[in-house]
PDB file of C-alpha atoms in Angstrom:
ATOM      1  CA  MET A   1      34.629 108.426 148.349  1.00  0.00           C
ATOM      2  CA  LEU A   2      31.435 107.899 147.214  1.00  0.00           C
ATOM      3  CA  HIS A   3      27.869 109.639 148.245  1.00  0.00           C
ATOM      4  CA  ARG A   4      24.897 108.212 146.970  1.00  0.00           C
ATOM      5  CA  THR A   5      21.159 109.429 147.310  1.00  0.00           C
ATOM      6  CA  VAL A   6      17.811 108.880 145.535  1.00  0.00           C
ATOM      7  CA  GLY A   7      15.621 112.210 144.904  1.00  0.00           C
ATOM      8  CA  LEU A   8      13.237 113.672 142.715  1.00  0.00           C
ATOM      9  CA  VAL A   9      14.143 115.906 140.324  1.00  0.00           C
ATOM     10  CA  GLY A  10      11.998 118.621 138.494  1.00  0.00           C
ATOM     11  CA  ARG A  11       8.532 120.511 139.817  1.00  0.00           C
ATOM     12  CA  ALA A  12       5.685 118.521 141.266  1.00  0.00           C
ATOM     13  CA  ASP A  13       3.540 119.551 138.647  1.00  0.00           C
ATOM     14  CA  ASP A  14       5.516 118.655 135.569  1.00  0.00           C
ATOM     15  CA  GLN A  15       5.407 115.209 133.678  1.00  0.00           C
ATOM     16  CA  ARG A  16       8.798 114.803 133.210  1.00  0.00           C
ATOM     17  CA  ARG A  17       9.356 114.779 136.917  1.00  0.00           C
ATOM     18  CA  ARG A  18      11.377 111.819 137.672  1.00  0.00           C
ATOM     19  CA  TYR A  19      13.430 109.587 140.688  1.00  0.00           C
ATOM     20  CA  VAL A  20      17.173 109.595 140.263  1.00  0.00           C
ATOM     21  CA  ARG A  21      20.279 108.911 142.000  1.00  0.00           C
ATOM     22  CA  ARG A  22      22.911 111.141 142.727  1.00  0.00           C
ATOM     23  CA  ILE A  23      26.463 110.042 142.547  1.00  0.00           C
ATOM     24  CA  ARG A  24      29.167 112.282 144.195  1.00  0.00           C
ATOM     25  CA  LEU A  25      32.760 110.971 144.119  1.00  0.00           C
ATOM     26  CA  LEU A  26      34.722 112.946 146.310  1.00  0.00           C
ATOM     27  CA  ARG A  27      38.315 113.970 144.708  1.00  0.00           C
ATOM     28  CA  PRO A  28      40.735 116.071 146.215  1.00  0.00           C
ATOM     29  CA  GLN A  29      41.388 117.995 142.710  1.00  0.00           C
ATOM     30  CA  ASP A  30      37.387 118.357 142.408  1.00  0.00           C
ATOM     31  CA  ASP A  31      34.556 116.140 142.849  1.00  0.00           C
ATOM     32  CA  VAL A  32      32.417 114.213 140.024  1.00  0.00           C
ATOM     33  CA  ILE A  33      28.711 114.251 140.383  1.00  0.00           C
ATOM     34  CA  LEU A  34      26.531 112.004 138.336  1.00  0.00           C
ATOM     35  CA  VAL A  35      22.631 112.393 138.586  1.00  0.00           C
ATOM     36  CA  THR A  36      21.033 109.279 136.543  1.00  0.00           C
ATOM     37  CA  ASP A  37      17.627 107.287 136.410  1.00  0.00           C
ATOM     38  CA  LEU A  38      19.307 103.885 136.913  1.00  0.00           C
ATOM     39  CA  LEU A  39      17.975 103.964 139.875  1.00  0.00           C
ATOM     40  CA  ASP A  40      18.953 100.046 141.017  1.00  0.00           C
ATOM     41  CA  ALA A  41      22.370 100.233 142.590  1.00  0.00           C
ATOM     42  CA  ASP A  42      22.922  96.261 142.395  1.00  0.00           C
ATOM     43  CA  ALA A  43      22.241  95.954 138.309  1.00  0.00           C
ATOM     44  CA  TYR A  44      23.860  99.698 138.227  1.00  0.00           C
ATOM     45  CA  PRO A  45      27.016  99.793 140.460  1.00  0.00           C
ATOM     46  CA  ALA A  46      28.229 103.608 140.835  1.00  0.00           C
ATOM     47  CA  GLN A  47      31.750 102.683 139.860  1.00  0.00           C
ATOM     48  CA  ASP A  48      30.450 101.143 136.510  1.00  0.00           C
ATOM     49  CA  LEU A  49      28.471 104.651 135.718  1.00  0.00           C
ATOM     50  CA  LEU A  50      31.224 106.702 136.934  1.00  0.00           C
ATOM     51  CA  TRP A  51      33.764 104.233 134.741  1.00  0.00           C
ATOM     52  CA  LEU A  52      31.163 104.842 131.786  1.00  0.00           C
ATOM     53  CA  TYR A  53      30.782 108.697 132.409  1.00  0.00           C
ATOM     54  CA  SER A  54      34.423 109.046 131.745  1.00  0.00           C
ATOM     55  CA  GLU A  55      34.744 107.150 128.865  1.00  0.00           C
ATOM     56  CA  ARG A  56      31.668 109.760 127.590  1.00  0.00           C
ATOM     57  CA  TRP A  57      33.501 112.149 128.292  1.00  0.00           C
ATOM     58  CA  GLY A  58      36.473 111.116 126.469  1.00  0.00           C
ATOM     59  CA  ILE A  59      34.076 110.481 123.588  1.00  0.00           C
ATOM     60  CA  GLU A  60      32.516 114.204 124.036  1.00  0.00           C
ATOM     61  CA  ARG A  61      35.944 116.055 124.055  1.00  0.00           C
ATOM     62  CA  MET A  62      36.717 113.812 120.735  1.00  0.00           C
ATOM     63  CA  PHE A  63      33.603 115.289 118.948  1.00  0.00           C
ATOM     64  CA  GLN A  64      34.435 118.861 120.274  1.00  0.00           C
ATOM     65  CA  GLN A  65      37.886 118.344 118.665  1.00  0.00           C
ATOM     66  CA  VAL A  66      36.820 117.092 115.502  1.00  0.00           C
ATOM     67  CA  THR A  67      33.950 120.176 115.363  1.00  0.00           C
ATOM     68  CA  GLU A  68      36.338 122.746 115.712  1.00  0.00           C
ATOM     69  CA  VAL A  69      39.895 121.725 114.156  1.00  0.00           C
ATOM     70  CA  PHE A  70      38.020 120.347 110.723  1.00  0.00           C
ATOM     71  CA  GLY A  71      35.222 123.107 110.317  1.00  0.00           C
ATOM     72  CA  LEU A  72      31.988 120.939 110.791  1.00  0.00           C
ATOM     73  CA  GLN A  73      29.725 124.339 111.457  1.00  0.00           C
ATOM     74  CA  GLY A  74      29.461 124.524 108.050  1.00  0.00           C
ATOM     75  CA  LEU A  75      28.675 121.361 106.448  1.00  0.00           C
ATOM     76  CA  ILE A  76      29.674 120.817 102.220  1.00  0.00           C
ATOM     77  CA  GLY A  77      26.298 119.145 101.342  1.00  0.00           C
ATOM     78  CA  GLY A  78      22.929 119.410 102.024  1.00  0.00           C
ATOM     79  CA  THR A  79      21.803 115.745 102.001  1.00  0.00           C
ATOM     80  CA  PRO A  80      22.311 113.383 104.564  1.00  0.00           C
ATOM     81  CA  GLN A  81      24.715 111.251 102.900  1.00  0.00           C
ATOM     82  CA  ALA A  82      26.886 114.685 102.305  1.00  0.00           C
ATOM     83  CA  CYS A  83      26.808 115.352 105.886  1.00  0.00           C
ATOM     84  CA  ILE A  84      27.746 111.379 107.112  1.00  0.00           C
ATOM     85  CA  PHE A  85      30.663 111.778 104.097  1.00  0.00           C
ATOM     86  CA  GLN A  86      32.170 114.863 105.579  1.00  0.00           C
ATOM     87  CA  PHE A  87      31.693 113.537 109.457  1.00  0.00           C
ATOM     88  CA  ALA A  88      33.492 110.279 108.581  1.00  0.00           C
ATOM     89  CA  PHE A  89      35.698 111.935 106.452  1.00  0.00           C
ATOM     90  CA  CYS A  90      36.760 114.625 109.378  1.00  0.00           C
ATOM     91  CA  LEU A  91      37.097 111.132 111.610  1.00  0.00           C
ATOM     92  CA  LEU A  92      39.774 109.838 109.412  1.00  0.00           C
ATOM     93  CA  LEU A  93      41.266 112.759 109.257  1.00  0.00           C
ATOM     94  CA  TYR A  94      41.300 113.332 112.966  1.00  0.00           C
ATOM     95  CA  ASN A  95      42.503 109.314 113.081  1.00  0.00           C
ATOM     96  CA  MET A  96      45.652 110.247 110.843  1.00  0.00           C
ATOM     97  CA  ILE A  97      46.469 113.462 112.918  1.00  0.00           C
ATOM     98  CA  GLN A  98      46.616 111.312 116.373  1.00  0.00           C
ATOM     99  CA  VAL A  99      48.882 108.582 114.642  1.00  0.00           C
ATOM    100  CA  VAL A 100      51.234 111.614 113.238  1.00  0.00           C
ATOM    101  CA  ARG A 101      50.701 113.017 116.868  1.00  0.00           C
ATOM    102  CA  GLY A 102      51.933 110.257 118.501  1.00  0.00           C
ATOM    103  CA  TYR A 103      54.744 109.627 116.447  1.00  0.00           C
ATOM    104  CA  ILE A 104      55.727 113.551 117.276  1.00  0.00           C
ATOM    105  CA  ALA A 105      55.356 112.735 120.859  1.00  0.00           C
ATOM    106  CA  ALA A 106      57.458 109.900 120.867  1.00  0.00           C
ATOM    107  CA  GLY A 107      60.465 111.661 118.624  1.00  0.00           C
ATOM    108  CA  GLN A 108      60.651 114.338 121.539  1.00  0.00           C
ATOM    109  CA  TYR A 109      60.331 112.058 124.542  1.00  0.00           C
ATOM    110  CA  ARG A 110      57.000 113.961 125.504  1.00  0.00           C
ATOM    111  CA  GLN A 111      53.247 112.814 126.139  1.00  0.00           C
ATOM    112  CA  PRO A 112      50.988 112.892 123.203  1.00  0.00           C
ATOM    113  CA  GLU A 113      48.636 114.912 125.158  1.00  0.00           C
ATOM    114  CA  GLU A 114      51.480 118.019 125.216  1.00  0.00           C
ATOM    115  CA  ILE A 115      51.052 118.090 121.697  1.00  0.00           C
ATOM    116  CA  SER A 116      48.499 120.616 120.267  1.00  0.00           C
ATOM    117  CA  THR A 117      45.833 118.874 117.708  1.00  0.00           C
ATOM    118  CA  GLU A 118      44.740 121.870 116.331  1.00  0.00           C
ATOM    119  CA  LYS A 119      48.285 122.998 116.149  1.00  0.00           C
ATOM    120  CA  LEU A 120      49.229 120.243 114.287  1.00  0.00           C
ATOM    121  CA  PHE A 121      46.311 120.434 111.792  1.00  0.00           C
ATOM    122  CA  ASP A 122      47.288 123.808 110.780  1.00  0.00           C
ATOM    123  CA  ASP A 123      50.846 122.721 109.936  1.00  0.00           C
ATOM    124  CA  VAL A 124      49.810 119.681 107.695  1.00  0.00           C
ATOM    125  CA  GLN A 125      47.279 121.689 106.065  1.00  0.00           C
ATOM    126  CA  ARG A 126      50.293 124.706 105.495  1.00  0.00           C
ATOM    127  CA  GLN A 127      52.781 121.973 104.502  1.00  0.00           C
ATOM    128  CA  LEU A 128      49.876 120.680 101.908  1.00  0.00           C
ATOM    129  CA  ILE A 129      49.324 123.430 100.679  1.00  0.00           C
ATOM    130  CA  ALA A 130      53.134 123.854 100.287  1.00  0.00           C
ATOM    131  CA  TRP A 131      53.760 120.970  98.533  1.00  0.00           C
ATOM    132  CA  ASP A 132      50.819 121.717  95.800  1.00  0.00           C
ATOM    133  CA  VAL A 133      52.526 125.108  95.310  1.00  0.00           C
ATOM    134  CA  ILE A 134      55.733 123.595  94.868  1.00  0.00           C
ATOM    135  CA  PHE A 135      55.091 120.434  93.016  1.00  0.00           C
ATOM    136  CA  HIS A 136      52.120 121.635  90.939  1.00  0.00           C
ATOM    137  CA  PRO A 137      51.526 119.063  88.031  1.00  0.00           C
ATOM    138  CA  ARG A 138      51.476 120.918  84.749  1.00  0.00           C
TER     139      ARG A 138
END
């Protein structure tokens, strides 16, 4: 069930004060509340905005995983090009881990979400280090 309201957000003396639309989706497990300045409900239907929000949430979770799993808190270079390269490389690694995760899940008759990305990355990292130690070119 959807509830929609329009109102002002912000203090009366704040220049950034604006009209917003609040969309509340009532669900048995929890409610979803979305606040937007897209006021025209005909041009921006609530269902479309809720769908877009759910897609964005998945992207936000992916960025958080990439940042945490691949250690993007510290950057390897100081130039914009180095930052972009590191981020792009981490996204490539993330995609590769997701493919491996899918194969492992299928082999275990599980859903991919049941396989930890972080632990899988740690396992792959340890195995690559072991291969380097055992088969170190001389």
